[in-house]
Amino acid sequence: MRGLNRYTVYGILLCICGLFYYANVRQTPVIFEYLALLQWLKLATPLDKISSFIDAWLLSFIYILSVCSVSFGLLKNTKISLYSIVTFWLCFAVVFELFQLNNSEFYIFRGTFDGLDILALILGSLLSYKLLSKVERKKEFNQNNSIIVKKIVLLLFGTYGVLGSYYPFNHQCEFPDGSMQKCMVEPIYLPMSQIRESDEIFFDSEFGQDLADKWSHLGYPTQIYNGIKNAGKIYLYQNYLFVNDRFKGTHVFDNSDPSMPKHIAYFRVMGNQDIAIQNNILYLDSYTDIVAIDLYQLNHEQPDLNVVPIRRNRNVLEAPEITDLLPPGIYYSGTVPELGIVIGYTTSEFDDFYFWDLEL
Amino acid sequence: MKIKLQVIILSLTSFLIGSCGETTTDSSTGLSGQSGSLASMTIANGDLHILNNGYVISFDLSGELVLSSKVTSDSHSWDAETIFNYNNEYLLVGTDNSVNIFSLNSESEELLPAEFVSSFQHLTARDPVIALEGIAYFTTRDGNESTHTNRDALGVLDISDITTPIEILVDNSLKEPYGLTLSNGSLFVCDKAAGLTKFSIEKDELGNVSALVYQQSYSIYPCNDVIANGDLLVLTDPKSVNQVRVNGSELELVSKIELFY
């Protein structure tokens, strides 16, 4: 077959290597998923993810080598210079990469912009030029109409390749309940004011009766231990054992007799995941805030009504990064940090999903 | 002569530390408690340090309930998950693909940001890290407890020179290792597949750690994280918080807090 020379074959082989990588390492929802070839390339067990540093640029590098090689092979007997082939594909790929800078407005170009990609494209095109410039080309040019057809085929090949890592326009994502819906979702906010208002210390009226009696006179609520839903971090301080219930608060057990730990109190602090204590002050994180609780005051023989044993230090931390809590491929239409903490999302079909089980 | 003196000092300090139990965090100024290896907030050198979107944020605690001043570390760690106080001088940050070491500038009176010192890169996996007497122990896992990959690892680093952590060994015998603690010279690792697993720490004649020897897995004690408390271990799993006494190779259940869910 005329035109399908060895450089075209090299390029196609490189392209298959790239697809193999997509099929077994990357596993992002890509347009390539619709390719039968990609399904054939899938191994029974996916390979281990390689270093994220290599992952960032490898595919761009393979892409530019592949398109340059295929183009060179197909256009070998034409007037088109190697220089213009390489420059064209470099510019083409860089422009598409730059589109990703503005990923909220161009849905079809969603992906992540990475400077390493640009670097890989430049290095890849330099390498292609270096390797292919050694090849001798025929002096007689083939002036027939097939050039335009070849150009169109190449353009389609290159475009499909460059779009491969993006999400297709009508792509659907799988949600935690198994449903397939649009990937773009709206965030659900919980205002910090509501989180702050919910701070509460509950004393255990069953096992920590002495303490509960003392404080209930001052208007503090009591509660009996009704379990911990998502046990998180643990902490030991003197004779006390602290157990966090993820995103809800922290429970305190009197552990002076380790064979019989007694639940004595629960600190309801929304968003809390971590515990630290110094000099009888308990510090609990809560999204942008840190709540400090005076354990000395709580244990005091005669609690003083004028001493407030709990204080919320506001806006001392940055709100947690939330995008990594979304299932693969799903993204927000946009987020406004001023509205509060994003605790979940609403789909285009108005289904609500929450990241954490918060008792609102 | 110099070497001998070092050995004497080392063995003396290890005797002292060993005799008062292995504490995970113990602040030099003021009394603090012990956190598990999965903590992302810790007290060191009298200050509160918390991982916040990859930065170490430090707070001055002299105001007790009021966090007075705040500083942010000079360097960012991608996917930082755990923070460990090492001798009130350094913070060891466990990330997705490394152990990063920060200096606390503990000699300074004023609160200074944690300063990046060095990093040990390992395979892409999640991990906690703990350290004692120049040796750091870390686990990494691939997030899948039924498969066994090279990302499921238990590693030991020599950090006696804090600027250049050196890998001593990597053990790949566990499927999904997570929290870990040291108790009376043994290393206890929570493996999601096999349960609590005990390793003995072998040392050569110079007192350097040379090997971890697998002792036993206690499948009746599944756990995510573990804290050593004297001769007791406090274990968490999704259903209960257990306290067990280490008695030679036996583990005796002391108490069980049911989580009900």
GROMACS .gro file of C-alpha atoms in nm, chain B residues 80-201:
model
  122
  440ALA     CA    1  -0.013   1.515   5.317
  441GLU     CA    2  -0.210   1.291   5.551
  442THR     CA    3  -0.029   1.237   5.879
  443ILE     CA    4   0.196   1.439   6.108
  444PHE     CA    5   0.424   1.303   6.379
  445ASN     CA    6   0.615   1.488   6.650
  446TYR     CA    7   0.973   1.361   6.661
  447ASN     CA    8   1.150   1.463   6.983
  448ASN     CA    9   0.986   1.809   6.982
  449GLU     CA   10   1.245   1.908   6.722
  450TYR     CA   11   1.106   1.778   6.398
  451LEU     CA   12   0.774   1.702   6.236
  452LEU     CA   13   0.750   1.398   6.010
  453VAL     CA   14   0.479   1.442   5.749
  454GLY     CA   15   0.350   1.129   5.575
  455THR     CA   16   0.225   1.200   5.222
  456ASP     CA   17   0.106   1.006   4.921
  457ASN     CA   18   0.459   0.940   4.797
  458SER     CA   19   0.709   1.051   5.060
  459VAL     CA   20   0.804   1.118   5.418
  460ASN     CA   21   0.881   1.490   5.453
  461ILE     CA   22   1.080   1.619   5.748
  462PHE     CA   23   1.030   1.969   5.890
  463SER     CA   24   1.239   2.141   6.156
  464LEU     CA   25   1.059   2.324   6.437
  465ASN     CA   26   1.340   2.567   6.523
  466SER     CA   27   1.282   2.459   6.881
  467GLU     CA   28   1.556   2.682   7.025
  468SER     CA   29   1.378   2.999   6.924
  469GLU     CA   30   1.154   3.173   7.177
  470GLU     CA   31   0.907   3.300   6.922
  471LEU     CA   32   0.679   3.084   6.709
  472LEU     CA   33   0.849   3.013   6.376
  473PRO     CA   34   0.712   2.832   6.073
  474ALA     CA   35   0.803   2.465   6.033
  475GLU     CA   36   1.098   2.459   5.794
  476PHE     CA   37   1.146   2.190   5.530
  477VAL     CA   38   1.460   1.983   5.596
  478SER     CA   39   1.449   1.673   5.381
  479SER     CA   40   1.229   1.419   5.212
  480PHE     CA   41   1.234   1.048   5.148
  481GLN     CA   42   1.047   0.950   4.832
  482HIS     CA   43   0.874   0.616   4.811
  483LEU     CA   44   0.617   0.454   4.587
  484THR     CA   45   0.283   0.618   4.530
  485ALA     CA   46   0.069   0.508   4.823
  486ARG     CA   47  -0.085   0.649   5.138
  487ASP     CA   48   0.101   0.628   5.463
  488PRO     CA   49   0.153   0.716   5.827
  489VAL     CA   50   0.500   0.751   5.980
  490ILE     CA   51   0.634   0.727   6.336
  491ALA     CA   52   0.990   0.756   6.470
  492LEU     CA   53   1.203   0.677   6.773
  493GLU     CA   54   1.574   0.724   6.840
  494GLY     CA   55   1.689   0.796   6.487
  495ILE     CA   56   1.470   0.533   6.322
  496ALA     CA   57   1.146   0.607   6.137
  497TYR     CA   58   0.886   0.342   6.060
  498PHE     CA   59   0.622   0.394   5.794
  499THR     CA   60   0.353   0.198   5.618
  500THR     CA   61   0.213   0.248   5.270
  501ARG     CA   62  -0.093   0.082   5.121
  502ASP     CA   63  -0.268   0.067   4.786
  503GLY     CA   64  -0.623   0.098   4.920
  504ASN     CA   65  -0.718  -0.259   4.835
  505GLU     CA   66  -0.700  -0.519   5.110
  506SER     CA   67  -0.751  -0.824   4.891
  507THR     CA   68  -0.457  -0.765   4.658
  508HIS     CA   69  -0.092  -0.766   4.734
  509THR     CA   70   0.118  -0.508   4.547
  510ASN     CA   71   0.454  -0.348   4.605
  511ARG     CA   72   0.269  -0.043   4.729
  512ASP     CA   73   0.164  -0.241   5.038
  513ALA     CA   74   0.478  -0.195   5.239
  514LEU     CA   75   0.624  -0.149   5.584
  515GLY     CA   76   0.944   0.053   5.569
  516VAL     CA   77   1.224   0.147   5.806
  517LEU     CA   78   1.436   0.459   5.758
  518ASP     CA   79   1.755   0.568   5.928
  519ILE     CA   80   1.697   0.934   6.018
  520SER     CA   81   1.992   0.974   6.252
  521ASP     CA   82   2.111   1.228   5.995
  522ILE     CA   83   1.787   1.417   5.959
  523THR     CA   84   1.897   1.583   5.635
  524THR     CA   85   1.945   1.253   5.452
  525PRO     CA   86   1.697   0.979   5.542
  526ILE     CA   87   1.831   0.640   5.434
  527GLU     CA   88   1.617   0.335   5.368
  528ILE     CA   89   1.713   0.042   5.590
  529LEU     CA   90   1.456  -0.207   5.468
  530VAL     CA   91   1.114  -0.251   5.311
  531ASP     CA   92   0.892  -0.542   5.408
  532ASN     CA   93   0.617  -0.644   5.167
  533SER     CA   94   0.456  -0.923   5.367
  534LEU     CA   95   0.134  -0.735   5.454
  535LYS     CA   96  -0.159  -0.671   5.220
  536GLU     CA   97  -0.295  -0.345   5.359
  537PRO     CA   98  -0.085  -0.204   5.647
  538TYR     CA   99  -0.219   0.113   5.811
  539GLY     CA  100  -0.164   0.250   6.165
  540LEU     CA  101   0.143   0.146   6.362
  541THR     CA  102   0.305   0.185   6.704
  542LEU     CA  103   0.610   0.076   6.903
  543SER     CA  104   0.559  -0.108   7.229
  544ASN     CA  105   0.839  -0.257   7.443
  545GLY     CA  106   1.078  -0.300   7.154
  546SER     CA  107   0.819  -0.453   6.920
  547LEU     CA  108   0.646  -0.295   6.625
  548PHE     CA  109   0.269  -0.341   6.603
  549VAL     CA  110   0.106  -0.275   6.266
  550CYS     CA  111  -0.264  -0.264   6.188
  551ASP     CA  112  -0.311  -0.466   5.872
  552LYS     CA  113  -0.661  -0.446   5.729
  553ALA     CA  114  -0.627  -0.794   5.582
  554ALA     CA  115  -0.452  -0.990   5.859
  555GLY     CA  116  -0.542  -0.783   6.167
  556LEU     CA  117  -0.299  -0.653   6.427
  557THR     CA  118   0.047  -0.784   6.336
  558LYS     CA  119   0.355  -0.797   6.555
  559PHE     CA  120   0.714  -0.760   6.433
  560SER     CA  121   1.026  -0.783   6.644
  561ILE     CA  122   1.299  -0.529   6.574
   0.00000   0.00000   0.00000
